[in-house]
PDB file of C-alpha atoms in Angstrom:
ATOM      1  CA  UNK A  87     120.847  40.878 -56.386  1.00 52.00           C
ATOM      2  CA  UNK A  88     119.012  42.438 -59.317  1.00 56.00           C
ATOM      3  CA  UNK A  89     117.137  39.162 -59.952  1.00 55.00           C
ATOM      4  CA  UNK A  90     116.080  39.036 -56.304  1.00 46.00           C
ATOM      5  CA  UNK A  91     114.662  42.572 -56.459  1.00 49.00           C
ATOM      6  CA  UNK A  92     112.809  41.774 -59.692  1.00 51.00           C
ATOM      7  CA  UNK A  93     111.402  38.601 -58.121  1.00 50.00           C
ATOM      8  CA  UNK A  94     110.255  40.466 -55.011  1.00 46.00           C
ATOM      9  CA  UNK A  95     108.621  43.388 -56.865  1.00 46.00           C
ATOM     10  CA  UNK A  96     105.292  41.602 -57.613  1.00 46.00           C
ATOM     11  CA  UNK A  97     105.092  40.337 -54.034  1.00 49.00           C
ATOM     12  CA  UNK A  98     105.783  43.816 -52.642  1.00 44.00           C
ATOM     13  CA  UNK A  99     103.279  45.391 -55.026  1.00 42.00           C
ATOM     14  CA  UNK A 100     100.616  42.871 -53.996  1.00 41.00           C
ATOM     15  CA  UNK A 101     101.363  43.420 -50.310  1.00 42.00           C
ATOM     16  CA  UNK A 102     101.216  47.197 -50.754  1.00 42.00           C
ATOM     17  CA  UNK A 103      97.920  46.993 -52.666  1.00 43.00           C
ATOM     18  CA  UNK A 104      96.322  44.769 -50.038  1.00 44.00           C
ATOM     19  CA  UNK A 105      97.433  47.147 -47.282  1.00 46.00           C
ATOM     20  CA  UNK A 106      95.784  50.065 -49.074  1.00 50.00           C
ATOM     21  CA  UNK A 107      92.400  48.311 -49.366  1.00 83.00           C
ATOM     22  CA  UNK A 108      90.959  48.810 -45.886  1.00 93.00           C
ATOM     23  CA  UNK A 109      87.394  49.587 -44.788  1.00 93.00           C
ATOM     24  CA  UNK A 110      88.582  53.080 -43.793  1.00 93.00           C
ATOM     25  CA  UNK A 111      90.191  53.805 -47.165  1.00 94.00           C
ATOM     26  CA  UNK A 112      87.158  52.470 -49.049  1.00 93.00           C
ATOM     27  CA  UNK A 113      84.690  54.505 -46.972  1.00 90.00           C
ATOM     28  CA  UNK A 114      86.714  57.688 -47.436  1.00 90.00           C
ATOM     29  CA  UNK A 115      87.156  57.153 -51.188  1.00 92.00           C
ATOM     30  CA  UNK A 116      83.412  56.498 -51.559  1.00 90.00           C
ATOM     31  CA  UNK A 117      82.479  59.656 -49.622  1.00 87.00           C
ATOM     32  CA  UNK A 118      84.986  61.745 -51.577  1.00 87.00           C
ATOM     33  CA  UNK A 119      83.567  60.494 -54.889  1.00 88.00           C
ATOM     34  CA  UNK A 120      79.958  61.170 -53.802  1.00 84.00           C
ATOM     35  CA  UNK A 121      80.745  64.683 -52.581  1.00 82.00           C
ATOM     36  CA  UNK A 122      82.672  65.412 -55.784  1.00 82.00           C
ATOM     37  CA  UNK A 123      79.585  64.396 -57.772  1.00 84.00           C
ATOM     38  CA  UNK A 124      81.507  61.534 -59.408  1.00 88.00           C
ATOM     39  CA  UNK A 125      78.863  58.825 -59.098  1.00 90.00           C
ATOM     40  CA  UNK A 126      80.525  56.465 -61.583  1.00 93.00           C
ATOM     41  CA  UNK A 127      83.661  56.506 -59.425  1.00 95.00           C
ATOM     42  CA  UNK A 128      81.534  56.034 -56.280  1.00 92.00           C
ATOM     43  CA  UNK A 129      80.040  52.864 -57.793  1.00 94.00           C
ATOM     44  CA  UNK A 130      83.538  51.332 -57.803  1.00 96.00           C
ATOM     45  CA  UNK A 131      83.412  51.351 -54.001  1.00 96.00           C
ATOM     46  CA  UNK A 132      79.952  49.827 -53.436  1.00 94.00           C
ATOM     47  CA  UNK A 133      78.527  46.317 -53.525  1.00 93.00           C
ATOM     48  CA  UNK A 134      76.742  45.181 -56.682  1.00 92.00           C
ATOM     49  CA  UNK A 135      73.363  45.464 -54.968  1.00 88.00           C
ATOM     50  CA  UNK A 136      74.158  49.036 -53.924  1.00 85.00           C
ATOM     51  CA  UNK A 137      74.999  50.457 -57.354  1.00 90.00           C
ATOM     52  CA  UNK A 138      71.313  51.142 -57.998  1.00 88.00           C
ATOM     53  CA  UNK A 139      71.206  53.372 -54.898  1.00 86.00           C
ATOM     54  CA  UNK A 140      74.128  55.396 -56.218  1.00 87.00           C
ATOM     55  CA  UNK A 141      72.280  55.778 -59.553  1.00 87.00           C
ATOM     56  CA  UNK A 142      69.264  57.131 -57.667  1.00 85.00           C
ATOM     57  CA  UNK A 143      71.489  59.534 -55.694  1.00 81.00           C
ATOM     58  CA  UNK A 144      72.839  60.880 -58.966  1.00 82.00           C
ATOM     59  CA  UNK A 145      69.327  62.013 -59.938  1.00 83.00           C
ATOM     60  CA  UNK A 146      68.782  64.132 -56.799  1.00 75.00           C
ATOM     61  CA  UNK A 147      69.384  67.853 -57.117  1.00 59.00           C
ATOM     62  CA  UNK A 148      70.703  67.904 -53.565  1.00 59.00           C
ATOM     63  CA  UNK A 149      73.714  65.784 -54.502  1.00 58.00           C
ATOM     64  CA  UNK A 150      76.021  68.327 -56.054  1.00 57.00           C
ATOM     65  CA  UNK A 151      79.760  68.586 -56.005  1.00 60.00           C
ATOM     66  CA  UNK A 152      81.108  70.369 -52.951  1.00 60.00           C
ATOM     67  CA  UNK A 153      84.411  72.145 -53.376  1.00 56.00           C
ATOM     68  CA  UNK A 154      85.584  72.825 -49.803  1.00 62.00           C
ATOM     69  CA  UNK A 155      84.725  69.312 -48.688  1.00 68.00           C
ATOM     70  CA  UNK A 156      86.733  66.881 -46.625  1.00 74.00           C
ATOM     71  CA  UNK A 157      85.912  63.351 -45.484  1.00 76.00           C
ATOM     72  CA  UNK A 158      87.776  62.078 -42.437  1.00 80.00           C
ATOM     73  CA  UNK A 159      87.498  58.675 -40.792  1.00 84.00           C
ATOM     74  CA  UNK A 160      86.593  59.132 -37.122  1.00 81.00           C
ATOM     75  CA  UNK A 161      87.915  56.646 -34.598  1.00 81.00           C
ATOM     76  CA  UNK A 162      88.630  53.021 -35.380  1.00 85.00           C
ATOM     77  CA  UNK A 163      86.543  50.975 -37.759  1.00 84.00           C
ATOM     78  CA  UNK A 164      84.787  47.993 -36.229  1.00 90.00           C
ATOM     79  CA  UNK A 165      85.439  44.822 -38.203  1.00 92.00           C
ATOM     80  CA  UNK A 166      83.439  41.664 -37.553  1.00 92.00           C
ATOM     81  CA  UNK A 167      84.323  38.959 -40.042  1.00 92.00           C
ATOM     82  CA  UNK A 168      83.379  40.155 -43.532  1.00 92.00           C
ATOM     83  CA  UNK A 169      81.501  43.219 -42.253  1.00 92.00           C
ATOM     84  CA  UNK A 170      82.777  46.532 -40.957  1.00 92.00           C
ATOM     85  CA  UNK A 171      81.376  49.808 -39.663  1.00 92.00           C
ATOM     86  CA  UNK A 172      83.273  53.002 -40.405  1.00 91.00           C
ATOM     87  CA  UNK A 173      82.306  56.431 -39.104  1.00 89.00           C
ATOM     88  CA  UNK A 174      83.186  59.241 -41.492  1.00 85.00           C
ATOM     89  CA  UNK A 175      83.049  62.927 -40.637  1.00 83.00           C
ATOM     90  CA  UNK A 176      81.898  64.932 -43.649  1.00 74.00           C
ATOM     91  CA  UNK A 177      82.886  68.571 -43.386  1.00 72.00           C
ATOM     92  CA  UNK A 178      82.889  71.693 -45.526  1.00 68.00           C
ATOM     93  CA  UNK A 179      83.188  75.379 -44.717  1.00 60.00           C
ATOM     94  CA  UNK A 180      79.559  75.611 -43.545  1.00 67.00           C
ATOM     95  CA  UNK A 181      78.995  72.497 -41.434  1.00 74.00           C
ATOM     96  CA  UNK A 182      80.038  68.975 -40.550  1.00 76.00           C
ATOM     97  CA  UNK A 183      78.290  65.741 -39.680  1.00 80.00           C
ATOM     98  CA  UNK A 184      79.218  62.170 -38.938  1.00 83.00           C
ATOM     99  CA  UNK A 185      77.863  59.203 -40.853  1.00 83.00           C
ATOM    100  CA  UNK A 186      78.406  55.525 -40.139  1.00 87.00           C
ATOM    101  CA  UNK A 187      78.834  53.350 -43.214  1.00 89.00           C
ATOM    102  CA  UNK A 188      78.520  49.575 -43.345  1.00 90.00           C
ATOM    103  CA  UNK A 189      81.068  47.774 -45.498  1.00 92.00           C
ATOM    104  CA  UNK A 190      81.128  44.203 -46.711  1.00 92.00           C
ATOM    105  CA  UNK A 191      84.190  42.221 -47.788  1.00 95.00           C
ATOM    106  CA  UNK A 192      83.719  40.512 -51.149  1.00 94.00           C
ATOM    107  CA  UNK A 193      86.540  38.436 -52.677  1.00 93.00           C
ATOM    108  CA  UNK A 194      89.048  40.069 -50.353  1.00 94.00           C
ATOM    109  CA  UNK A 195      88.010  43.669 -51.111  1.00 95.00           C
ATOM    110  CA  UNK A 196      85.919  46.034 -48.982  1.00 96.00           C
ATOM    111  CA  UNK A 197      82.794  47.649 -50.458  1.00 95.00           C
ATOM    112  CA  UNK A 198      80.274  50.105 -49.011  1.00 92.00           C
ATOM    113  CA  UNK A 199      76.972  48.277 -48.540  1.00 91.00           C
ATOM    114  CA  UNK A 200      74.097  50.764 -48.689  1.00 86.00           C
ATOM    115  CA  UNK A 201      71.601  47.905 -48.528  1.00 82.00           C
ATOM    116  CA  UNK A 202      72.550  47.659 -44.851  1.00 67.00           C
ATOM    117  CA  UNK A 203      72.034  51.418 -44.343  1.00 62.00           C
ATOM    118  CA  UNK A 204      69.695  52.173 -41.468  1.00 54.00           C
ATOM    119  CA  UNK A 205      68.667  55.866 -41.417  1.00 52.00           C
ATOM    120  CA  UNK A 206      67.627  55.547 -37.775  1.00 52.00           C
ATOM    121  CA  UNK A 207      71.285  54.954 -36.841  1.00 50.00           C
ATOM    122  CA  UNK A 208      72.127  58.371 -38.300  1.00 47.00           C
ATOM    123  CA  UNK A 209      69.563  60.295 -36.240  1.00 48.00           C
ATOM    124  CA  UNK A 210      70.635  61.980 -33.035  1.00 52.00           C
ATOM    125  CA  UNK A 211      69.363  60.464 -29.825  1.00 52.00           C
ATOM    126  CA  UNK A 212      66.151  62.042 -28.534  1.00 56.00           C
ATOM    127  CA  UNK A 213      66.878  64.882 -26.139  1.00 59.00           C
ATOM    128  CA  UNK A 214      63.463  65.087 -24.470  1.00 60.00           C
ATOM    129  CA  UNK A 215      63.590  64.999 -20.712  1.00 69.00           C
ATOM    130  CA  UNK A 216      60.808  64.612 -18.220  1.00 73.00           C
ATOM    131  CA  UNK A 217      61.006  68.355 -17.602  1.00 75.00           C
ATOM    132  CA  UNK A 218      60.617  69.301 -21.294  1.00 72.00           C
ATOM    133  CA  UNK A 219      57.746  66.867 -21.677  1.00 73.00           C
ATOM    134  CA  UNK A 220      56.036  68.391 -18.621  1.00 75.00           C
ATOM    135  CA  UNK A 221      56.607  71.916 -20.018  1.00 75.00           C
ATOM    136  CA  UNK A 222      55.084  70.904 -23.343  1.00 71.00           C
ATOM    137  CA  UNK A 223      52.059  69.376 -21.604  1.00 76.00           C
ATOM    138  CA  UNK A 224      51.542  72.547 -19.531  1.00 80.00           C
ATOM    139  CA  UNK A 225      51.751  74.717 -22.644  1.00 78.00           C
ATOM    140  CA  UNK A 226      49.186  72.519 -24.379  1.00 74.00           C
ATOM    141  CA  UNK A 227      46.874  72.701 -21.339  1.00 75.00           C
ATOM    142  CA  UNK A 228      47.208  76.492 -21.267  1.00 76.00           C
ATOM    143  CA  UNK A 229      46.323  76.669 -24.946  1.00 77.00           C
ATOM    144  CA  UNK A 230      43.273  74.457 -24.426  1.00 74.00           C
ATOM    145  CA  UNK A 231      42.176  76.549 -21.439  1.00 78.00           C
ATOM    146  CA  UNK A 232      42.653  79.804 -23.348  1.00 73.00           C
ATOM    147  CA  UNK A 233      40.667  78.403 -26.269  1.00 76.00           C
ATOM    148  CA  UNK A 234      37.913  77.263 -23.893  1.00 74.00           C
ATOM    149  CA  UNK A 235      37.804  80.660 -22.164  1.00 79.00           C
ATOM    150  CA  UNK A 236      37.613  82.415 -25.521  1.00 76.00           C
ATOM    151  CA  UNK A 237      34.756  80.137 -26.585  1.00 76.00           C
ATOM    152  CA  UNK A 238      32.931  80.812 -23.289  1.00 76.00           C
ATOM    153  CA  UNK A 239      33.369  84.582 -23.758  1.00 80.00           C
ATOM    154  CA  UNK A 240      32.070  84.297 -27.330  1.00 78.00           C
ATOM    155  CA  UNK A 241      28.976  82.366 -26.153  1.00 78.00           C
ATOM    156  CA  UNK A 242      28.362  84.900 -23.352  1.00 82.00           C
ATOM    157  CA  UNK A 243      28.617  87.800 -25.818  1.00 84.00           C
ATOM    158  CA  UNK A 244      26.258  86.071 -28.251  1.00 79.00           C
ATOM    159  CA  UNK A 245      23.740  85.424 -25.439  1.00 78.00           C
ATOM    160  CA  UNK A 246      23.868  89.103 -24.391  1.00 84.00           C
ATOM    161  CA  UNK A 247      23.236  90.216 -27.975  1.00 84.00           C
ATOM    162  CA  UNK A 248      20.377  87.748 -28.266  1.00 79.00           C
ATOM    163  CA  UNK A 249      18.853  89.083 -25.024  1.00 79.00           C
ATOM    164  CA  UNK A 250      19.149  92.647 -26.331  1.00 87.00           C
ATOM    165  CA  UNK A 251      17.495  91.639 -29.591  1.00 84.00           C
ATOM    166  CA  UNK A 252      14.671  89.933 -27.711  1.00 87.00           C
ATOM    167  CA  UNK A 253      14.204  93.027 -25.534  1.00 87.00           C
ATOM    168  CA  UNK A 254      14.121  95.270 -28.573  1.00 87.00           C
ATOM    169  CA  UNK A 255      11.701  92.920 -30.293  1.00 84.00           C
ATOM    170  CA  UNK A 256       9.439  92.808 -27.235  1.00 83.00           C
ATOM    171  CA  UNK A 257       9.497  96.615 -27.019  1.00 87.00           C
ATOM    172  CA  UNK A 258       8.442  96.870 -30.658  1.00 85.00           C
ATOM    173  CA  UNK A 259       5.575  94.441 -30.071  1.00 85.00           C
ATOM    174  CA  UNK A 260       4.398  96.482 -27.054  1.00 86.00           C
ATOM    175  CA  UNK A 261       4.623  99.702 -29.045  1.00 85.00           C
ATOM    176  CA  UNK A 262       2.554  98.165 -31.822  1.00 82.00           C
ATOM    177  CA  UNK A 263      -0.071  96.941 -29.379  1.00 83.00           C
ATOM    178  CA  UNK A 264      -0.431 100.412 -27.869  1.00 83.00           C
ATOM    179  CA  UNK A 265      -1.346 101.841 -31.223  1.00 74.00           C
TER     180      UNK A 265
END
């Protein structure tokens, strides 16, 4: 019996290790390492072509360790062959946001692939409606009209001053001619 257990140990260890290496686990471990400011550890979870991006991230002042941080996988990952998409909710005491990571399977292991990162996928959908667009157009028209009215008032005032100056000048000429 003891020999059987010893023989099965490597197989069980291999099976356990392969179960632990999922797109979800890799995405979470990567996010945790980034948020902890451990960029060397984060590079263990990314593709070779992505390591340079992690090096660049390490130079940004905005990437600092966050203490009350938690990464949670949201929903089910979508796996298509050797590629997967995993949505991770990053949260701390102040705020939370969701980010979708692309992972690639290389030699049986999952790695975050930042080369496939598309910032546009992370942006919220536009919320403009026909009504808000119409409101914005009306506000712009009002501003243009107000500017035009102000310009017309300024021209009218300048013309009145010019007429007064001409009148005063004409009066002076008449006074000089009378002398």
